CSV table of N, CA and C in Angstrom, one decimal:
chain,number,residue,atom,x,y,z
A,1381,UNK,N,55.4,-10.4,121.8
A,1381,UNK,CA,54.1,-10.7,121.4
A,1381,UNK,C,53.5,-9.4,120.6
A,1382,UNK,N,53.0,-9.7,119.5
A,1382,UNK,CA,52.0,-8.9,118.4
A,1382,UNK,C,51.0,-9.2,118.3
A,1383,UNK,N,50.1,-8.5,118.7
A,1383,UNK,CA,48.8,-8.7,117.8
A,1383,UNK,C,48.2,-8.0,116.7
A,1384,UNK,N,47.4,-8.0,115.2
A,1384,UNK,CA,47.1,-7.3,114.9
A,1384,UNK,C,45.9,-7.9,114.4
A,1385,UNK,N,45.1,-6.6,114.1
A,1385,UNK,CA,43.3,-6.5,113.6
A,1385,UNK,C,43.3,-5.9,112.7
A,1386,UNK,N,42.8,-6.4,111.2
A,1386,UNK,CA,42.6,-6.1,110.4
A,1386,UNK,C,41.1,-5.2,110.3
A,1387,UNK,N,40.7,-4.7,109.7
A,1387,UNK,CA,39.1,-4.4,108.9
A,1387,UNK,C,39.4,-3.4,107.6
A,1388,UNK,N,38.1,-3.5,107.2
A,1388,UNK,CA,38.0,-2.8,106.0
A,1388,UNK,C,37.5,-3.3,104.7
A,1389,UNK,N,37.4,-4.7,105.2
A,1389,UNK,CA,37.1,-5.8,104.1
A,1389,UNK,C,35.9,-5.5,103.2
A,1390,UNK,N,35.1,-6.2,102.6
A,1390,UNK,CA,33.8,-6.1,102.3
A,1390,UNK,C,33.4,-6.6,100.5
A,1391,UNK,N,32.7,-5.8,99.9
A,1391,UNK,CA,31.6,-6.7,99.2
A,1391,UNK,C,32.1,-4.8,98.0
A,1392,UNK,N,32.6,-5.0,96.8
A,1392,UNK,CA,32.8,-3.7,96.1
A,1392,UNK,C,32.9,-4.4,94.6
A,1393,UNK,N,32.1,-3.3,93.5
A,1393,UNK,CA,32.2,-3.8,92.4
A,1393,UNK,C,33.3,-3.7,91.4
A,1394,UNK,N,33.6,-3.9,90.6
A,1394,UNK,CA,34.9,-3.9,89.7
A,1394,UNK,C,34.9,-2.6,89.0
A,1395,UNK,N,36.1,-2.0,89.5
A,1395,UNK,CA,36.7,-0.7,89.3
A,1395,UNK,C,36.5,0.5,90.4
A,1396,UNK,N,36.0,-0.4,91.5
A,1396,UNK,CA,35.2,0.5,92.7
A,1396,UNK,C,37.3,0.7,93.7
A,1397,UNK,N,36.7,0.5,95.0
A,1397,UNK,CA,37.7,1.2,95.6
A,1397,UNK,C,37.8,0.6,97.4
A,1398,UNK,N,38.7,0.1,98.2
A,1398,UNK,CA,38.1,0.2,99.9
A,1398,UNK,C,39.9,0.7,100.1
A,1399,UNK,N,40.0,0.7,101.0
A,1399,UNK,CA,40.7,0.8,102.1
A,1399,UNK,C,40.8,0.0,103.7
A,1400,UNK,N,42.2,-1.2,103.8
A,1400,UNK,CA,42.2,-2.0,104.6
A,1400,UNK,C,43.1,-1.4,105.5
A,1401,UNK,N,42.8,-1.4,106.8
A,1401,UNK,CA,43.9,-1.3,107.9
A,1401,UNK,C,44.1,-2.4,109.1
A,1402,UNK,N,45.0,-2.2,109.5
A,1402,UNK,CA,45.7,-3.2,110.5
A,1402,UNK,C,46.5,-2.7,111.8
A,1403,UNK,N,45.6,-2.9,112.5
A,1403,UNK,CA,46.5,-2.0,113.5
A,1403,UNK,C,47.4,-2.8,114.5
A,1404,UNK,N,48.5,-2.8,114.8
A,1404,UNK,CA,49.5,-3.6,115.5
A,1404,UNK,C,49.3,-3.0,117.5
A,1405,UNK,N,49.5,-3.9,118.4
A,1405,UNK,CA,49.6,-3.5,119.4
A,1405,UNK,C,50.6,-4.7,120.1
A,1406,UNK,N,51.0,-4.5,121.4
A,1406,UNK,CA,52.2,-5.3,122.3
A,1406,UNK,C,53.1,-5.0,122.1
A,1407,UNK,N,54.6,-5.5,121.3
A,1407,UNK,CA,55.7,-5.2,121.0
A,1407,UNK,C,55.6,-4.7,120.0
A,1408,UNK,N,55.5,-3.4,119.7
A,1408,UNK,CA,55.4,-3.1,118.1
A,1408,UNK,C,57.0,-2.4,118.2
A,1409,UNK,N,57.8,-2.1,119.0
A,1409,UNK,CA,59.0,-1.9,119.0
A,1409,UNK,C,59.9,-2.8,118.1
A,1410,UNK,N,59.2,-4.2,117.9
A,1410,UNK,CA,60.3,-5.4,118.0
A,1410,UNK,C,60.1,-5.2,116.3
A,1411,UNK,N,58.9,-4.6,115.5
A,1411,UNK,CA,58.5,-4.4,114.4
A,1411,UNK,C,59.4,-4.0,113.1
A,1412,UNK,N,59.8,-4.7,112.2
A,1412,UNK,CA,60.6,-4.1,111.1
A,1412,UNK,C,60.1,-4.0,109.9
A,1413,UNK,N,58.9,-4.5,109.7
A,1413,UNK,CA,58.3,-4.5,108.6
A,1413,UNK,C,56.8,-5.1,108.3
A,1414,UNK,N,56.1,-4.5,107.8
A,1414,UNK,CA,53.9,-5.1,107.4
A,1414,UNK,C,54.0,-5.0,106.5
A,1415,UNK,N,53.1,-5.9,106.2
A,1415,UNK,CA,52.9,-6.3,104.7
A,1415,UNK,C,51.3,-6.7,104.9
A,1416,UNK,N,50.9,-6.8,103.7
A,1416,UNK,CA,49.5,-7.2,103.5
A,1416,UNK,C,49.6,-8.9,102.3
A,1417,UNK,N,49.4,-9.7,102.6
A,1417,UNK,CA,49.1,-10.9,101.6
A,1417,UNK,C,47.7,-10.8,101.2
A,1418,UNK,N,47.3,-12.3,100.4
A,1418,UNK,CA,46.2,-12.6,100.0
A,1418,UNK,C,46.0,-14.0,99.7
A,1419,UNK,N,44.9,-14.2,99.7
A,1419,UNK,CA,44.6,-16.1,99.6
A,1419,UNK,C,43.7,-16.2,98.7
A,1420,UNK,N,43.7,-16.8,97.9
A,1420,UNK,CA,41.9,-16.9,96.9
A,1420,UNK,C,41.6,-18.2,96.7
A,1421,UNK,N,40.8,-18.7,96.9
A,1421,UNK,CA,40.4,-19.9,96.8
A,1421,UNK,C,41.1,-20.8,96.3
A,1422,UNK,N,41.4,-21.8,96.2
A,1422,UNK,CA,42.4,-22.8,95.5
A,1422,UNK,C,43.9,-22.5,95.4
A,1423,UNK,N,44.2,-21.4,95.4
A,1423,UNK,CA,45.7,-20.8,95.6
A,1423,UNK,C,46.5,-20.5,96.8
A,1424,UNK,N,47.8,-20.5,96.7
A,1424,UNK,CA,48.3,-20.0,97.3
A,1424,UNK,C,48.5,-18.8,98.2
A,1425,UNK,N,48.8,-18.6,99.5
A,1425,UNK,CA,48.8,-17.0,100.0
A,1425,UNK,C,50.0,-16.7,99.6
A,1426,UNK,N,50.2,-15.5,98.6
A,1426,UNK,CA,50.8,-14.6,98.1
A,1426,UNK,C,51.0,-12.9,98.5
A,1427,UNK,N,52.0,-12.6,98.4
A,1427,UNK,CA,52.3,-11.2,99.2
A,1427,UNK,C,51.5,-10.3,98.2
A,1428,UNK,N,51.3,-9.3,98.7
A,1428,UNK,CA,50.4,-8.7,97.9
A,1428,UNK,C,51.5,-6.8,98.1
A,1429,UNK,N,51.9,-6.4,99.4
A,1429,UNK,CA,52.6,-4.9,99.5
A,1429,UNK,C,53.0,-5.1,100.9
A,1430,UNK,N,54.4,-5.0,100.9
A,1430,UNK,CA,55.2,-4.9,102.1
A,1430,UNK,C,56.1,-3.4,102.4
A,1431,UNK,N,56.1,-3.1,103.7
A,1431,UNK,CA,56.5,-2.0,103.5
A,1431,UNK,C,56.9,-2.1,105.0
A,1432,UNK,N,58.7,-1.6,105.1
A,1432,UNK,CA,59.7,-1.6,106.0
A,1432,UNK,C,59.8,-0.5,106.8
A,1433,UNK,N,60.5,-0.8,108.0
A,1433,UNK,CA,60.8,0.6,109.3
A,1433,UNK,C,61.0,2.0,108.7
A,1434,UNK,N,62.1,1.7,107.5
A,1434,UNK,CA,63.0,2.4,106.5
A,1434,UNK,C,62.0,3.7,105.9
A,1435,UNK,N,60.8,2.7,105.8
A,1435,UNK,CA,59.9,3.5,104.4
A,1435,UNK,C,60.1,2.8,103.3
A,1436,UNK,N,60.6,1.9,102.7
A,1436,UNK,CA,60.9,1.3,101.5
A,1436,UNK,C,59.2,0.2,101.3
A,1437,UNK,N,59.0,0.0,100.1
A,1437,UNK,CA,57.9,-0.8,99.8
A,1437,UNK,C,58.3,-1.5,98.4
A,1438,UNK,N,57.5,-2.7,98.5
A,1438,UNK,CA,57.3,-3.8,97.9
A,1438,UNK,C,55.7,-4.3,97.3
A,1439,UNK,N,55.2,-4.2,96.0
A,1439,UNK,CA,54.4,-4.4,95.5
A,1439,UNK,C,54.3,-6.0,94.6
A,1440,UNK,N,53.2,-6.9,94.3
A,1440,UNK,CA,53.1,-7.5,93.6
A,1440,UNK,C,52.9,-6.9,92.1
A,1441,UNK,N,53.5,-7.4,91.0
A,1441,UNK,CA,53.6,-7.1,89.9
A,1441,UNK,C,51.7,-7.0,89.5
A,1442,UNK,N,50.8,-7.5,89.8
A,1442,UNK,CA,49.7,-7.4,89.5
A,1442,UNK,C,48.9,-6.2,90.1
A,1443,UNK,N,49.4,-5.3,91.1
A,1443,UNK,CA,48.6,-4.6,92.1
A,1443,UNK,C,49.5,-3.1,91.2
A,1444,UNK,N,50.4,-3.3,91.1
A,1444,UNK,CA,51.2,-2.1,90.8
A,1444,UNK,C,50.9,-1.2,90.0
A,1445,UNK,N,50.6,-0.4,90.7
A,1445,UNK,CA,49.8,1.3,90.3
A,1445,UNK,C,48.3,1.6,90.4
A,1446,UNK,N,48.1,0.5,91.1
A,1446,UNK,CA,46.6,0.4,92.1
A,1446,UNK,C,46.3,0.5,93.0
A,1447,UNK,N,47.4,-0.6,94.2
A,1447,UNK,CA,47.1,-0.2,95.3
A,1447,UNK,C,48.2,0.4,95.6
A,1448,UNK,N,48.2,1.0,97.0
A,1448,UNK,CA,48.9,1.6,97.6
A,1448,UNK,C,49.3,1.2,99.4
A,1449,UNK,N,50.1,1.1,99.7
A,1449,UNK,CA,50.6,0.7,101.1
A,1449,UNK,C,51.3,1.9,101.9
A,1450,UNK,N,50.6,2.2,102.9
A,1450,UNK,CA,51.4,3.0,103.7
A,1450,UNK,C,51.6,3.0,105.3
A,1451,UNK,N,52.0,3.6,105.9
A,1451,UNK,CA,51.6,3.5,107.4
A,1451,UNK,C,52.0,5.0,107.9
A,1452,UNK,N,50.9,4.6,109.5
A,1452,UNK,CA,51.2,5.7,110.3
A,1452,UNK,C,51.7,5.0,111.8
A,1453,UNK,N,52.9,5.4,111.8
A,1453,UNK,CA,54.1,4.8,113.1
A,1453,UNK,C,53.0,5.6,114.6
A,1454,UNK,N,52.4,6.9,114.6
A,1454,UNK,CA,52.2,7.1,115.6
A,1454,UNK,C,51.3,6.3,115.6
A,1455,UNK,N,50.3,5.7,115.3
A,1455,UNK,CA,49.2,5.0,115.6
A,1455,UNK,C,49.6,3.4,115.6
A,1456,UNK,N,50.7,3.0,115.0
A,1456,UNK,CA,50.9,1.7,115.0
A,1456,UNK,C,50.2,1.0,113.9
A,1457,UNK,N,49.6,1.7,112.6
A,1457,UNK,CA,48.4,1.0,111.7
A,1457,UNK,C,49.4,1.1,110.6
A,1458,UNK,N,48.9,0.3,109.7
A,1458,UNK,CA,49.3,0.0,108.0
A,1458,UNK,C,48.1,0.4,107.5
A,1459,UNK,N,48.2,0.6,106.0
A,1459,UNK,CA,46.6,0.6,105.3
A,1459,UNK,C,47.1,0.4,104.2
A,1460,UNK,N,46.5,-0.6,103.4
A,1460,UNK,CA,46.4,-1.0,101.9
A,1460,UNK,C,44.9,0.1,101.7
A,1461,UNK,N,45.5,1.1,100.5
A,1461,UNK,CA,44.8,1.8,99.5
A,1461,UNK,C,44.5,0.9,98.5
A,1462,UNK,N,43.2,0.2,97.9
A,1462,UNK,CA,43.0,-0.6,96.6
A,1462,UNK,C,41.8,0.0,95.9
A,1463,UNK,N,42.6,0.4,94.6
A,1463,UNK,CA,41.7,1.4,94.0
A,1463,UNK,C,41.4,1.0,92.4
A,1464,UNK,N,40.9,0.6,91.5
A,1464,UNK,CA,40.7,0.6,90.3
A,1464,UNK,C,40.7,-1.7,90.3
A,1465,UNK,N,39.4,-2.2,91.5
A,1465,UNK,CA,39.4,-3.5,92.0
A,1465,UNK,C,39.3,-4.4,90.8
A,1466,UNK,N,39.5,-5.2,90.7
A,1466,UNK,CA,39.2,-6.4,89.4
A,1466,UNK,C,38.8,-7.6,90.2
A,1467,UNK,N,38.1,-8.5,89.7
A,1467,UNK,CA,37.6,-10.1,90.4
A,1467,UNK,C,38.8,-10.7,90.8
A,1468,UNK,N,40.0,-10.1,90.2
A,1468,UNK,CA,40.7,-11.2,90.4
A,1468,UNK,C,41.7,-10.6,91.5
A,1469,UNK,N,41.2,-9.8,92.1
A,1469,UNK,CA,41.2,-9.6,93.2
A,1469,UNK,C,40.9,-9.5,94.8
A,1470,UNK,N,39.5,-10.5,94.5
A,1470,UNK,CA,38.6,-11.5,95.8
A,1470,UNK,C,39.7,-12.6,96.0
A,1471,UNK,N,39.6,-12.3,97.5
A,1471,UNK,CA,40.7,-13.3,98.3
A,1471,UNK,C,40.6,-12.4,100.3
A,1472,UNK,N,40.6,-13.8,100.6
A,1472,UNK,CA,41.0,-13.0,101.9
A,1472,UNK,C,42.3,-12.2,102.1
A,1473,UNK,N,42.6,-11.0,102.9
A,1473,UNK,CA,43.9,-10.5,103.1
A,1473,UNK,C,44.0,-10.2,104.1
A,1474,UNK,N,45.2,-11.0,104.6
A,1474,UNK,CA,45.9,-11.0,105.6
A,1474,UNK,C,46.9,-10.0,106.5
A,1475,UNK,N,47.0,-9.3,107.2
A,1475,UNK,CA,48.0,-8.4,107.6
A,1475,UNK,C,49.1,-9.3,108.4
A,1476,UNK,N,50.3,-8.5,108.3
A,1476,UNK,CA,51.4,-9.6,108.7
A,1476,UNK,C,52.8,-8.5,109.1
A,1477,UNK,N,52.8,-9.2,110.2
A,1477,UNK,CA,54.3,-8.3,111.1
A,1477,UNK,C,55.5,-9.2,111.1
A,1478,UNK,N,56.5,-8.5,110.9
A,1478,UNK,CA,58.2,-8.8,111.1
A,1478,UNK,C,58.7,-8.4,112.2
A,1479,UNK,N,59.3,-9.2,112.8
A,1479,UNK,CA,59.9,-8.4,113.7
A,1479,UNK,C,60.6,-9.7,114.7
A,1480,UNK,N,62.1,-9.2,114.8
A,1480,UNK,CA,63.1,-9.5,115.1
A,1480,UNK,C,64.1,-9.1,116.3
A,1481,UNK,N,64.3,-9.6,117.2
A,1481,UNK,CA,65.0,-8.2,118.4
A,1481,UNK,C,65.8,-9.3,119.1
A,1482,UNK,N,65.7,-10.7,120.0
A,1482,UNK,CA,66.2,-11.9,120.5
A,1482,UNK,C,65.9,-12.8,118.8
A,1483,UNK,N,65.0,-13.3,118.7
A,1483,UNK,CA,64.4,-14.0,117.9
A,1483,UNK,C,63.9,-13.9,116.4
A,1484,UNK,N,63.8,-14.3,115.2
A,1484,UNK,CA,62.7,-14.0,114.6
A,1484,UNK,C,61.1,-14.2,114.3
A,1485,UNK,N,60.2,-13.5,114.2
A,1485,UNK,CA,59.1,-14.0,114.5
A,1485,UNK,C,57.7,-13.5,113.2
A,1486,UNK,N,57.2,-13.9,113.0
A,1486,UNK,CA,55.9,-13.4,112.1
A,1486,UNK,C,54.5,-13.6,112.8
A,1487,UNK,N,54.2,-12.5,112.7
A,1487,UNK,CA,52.3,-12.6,113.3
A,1487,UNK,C,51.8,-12.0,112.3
A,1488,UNK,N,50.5,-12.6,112.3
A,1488,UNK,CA,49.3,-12.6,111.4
A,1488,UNK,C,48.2,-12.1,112.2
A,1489,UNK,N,47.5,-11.5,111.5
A,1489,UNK,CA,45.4,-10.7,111.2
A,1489,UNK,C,45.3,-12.4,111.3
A,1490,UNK,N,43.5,-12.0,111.7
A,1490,UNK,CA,42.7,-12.9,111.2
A,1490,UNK,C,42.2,-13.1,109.8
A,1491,UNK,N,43.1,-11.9,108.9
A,1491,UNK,CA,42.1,-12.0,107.7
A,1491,UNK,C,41.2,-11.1,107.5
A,1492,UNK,N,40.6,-10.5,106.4
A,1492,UNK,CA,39.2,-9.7,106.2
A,1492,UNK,C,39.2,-9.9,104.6
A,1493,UNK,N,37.9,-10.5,104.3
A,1493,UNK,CA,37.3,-11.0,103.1
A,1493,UNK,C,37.0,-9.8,102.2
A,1494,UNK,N,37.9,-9.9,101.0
A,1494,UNK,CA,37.7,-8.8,99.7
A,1494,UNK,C,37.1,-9.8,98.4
A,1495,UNK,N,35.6,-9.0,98.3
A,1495,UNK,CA,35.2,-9.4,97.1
A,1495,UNK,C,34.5,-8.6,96.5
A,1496,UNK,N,35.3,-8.7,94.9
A,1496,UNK,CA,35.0,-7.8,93.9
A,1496,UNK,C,33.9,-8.7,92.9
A,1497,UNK,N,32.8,-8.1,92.8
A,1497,UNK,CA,32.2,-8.8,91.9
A,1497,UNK,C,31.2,-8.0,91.5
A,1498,UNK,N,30.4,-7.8,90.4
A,1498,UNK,CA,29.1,-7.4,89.3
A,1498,UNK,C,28.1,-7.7,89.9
């Protein structure tokens, strides 16, 4: 069992800046990989920056060389850095764990609402 809590969400204008984290607790042993998605209204949830036990990361072609994905293992947290925001970047974002050890398994945040707007 995983759980994780997102925050950081909020209300920022276009070309402004937040910082989201996710902090994992329970089995975070079983953990191989977090990633951050996104949902926007009428669309699909799409990966947005995934980032492995390894250190290796994965970006959407749209985010790349904006945001940034990192973590800190002693604390068990991820953080999406999103810096230089556009509209079309309001969507809820979701934090999301891998992890594998008997089973495979995925857990999800509740979500925290990003909206970029004028």
């Amino acid at each position: 069992q995983v759980q994780l809590v997102e925050s950081g969400g909020g209300l920022v204008q276009p070309g402004g800046s937040l910082r989201l984290s996710c902090a994992a607790s329970g089995r975070v042993f079983s953990i191989y990989a977090m990633g951050w998605y996104r949902q926007a209204p009428g669309k699909q949830r799409e990966l947005v920056a995934r980032i492995t036990s390894g250190g290796s990361t994965n970006y959407a072609d749209s985010v790349k060389g904006r945001f940034t994905i990192s973590r800190d293992n002693a604390k068990d947290t991820v953080y999406l850095q999103m810096n230089s925001l556009k509209p079309e970047d309001t969507a809820v974002y979701y934090c999301n764990a891998e992890s594998s050890i008997l089973a495979s398994n995925d857990y999800w945040g509740q979500g925290t609402q990003v909206t970029v707007s004028s």
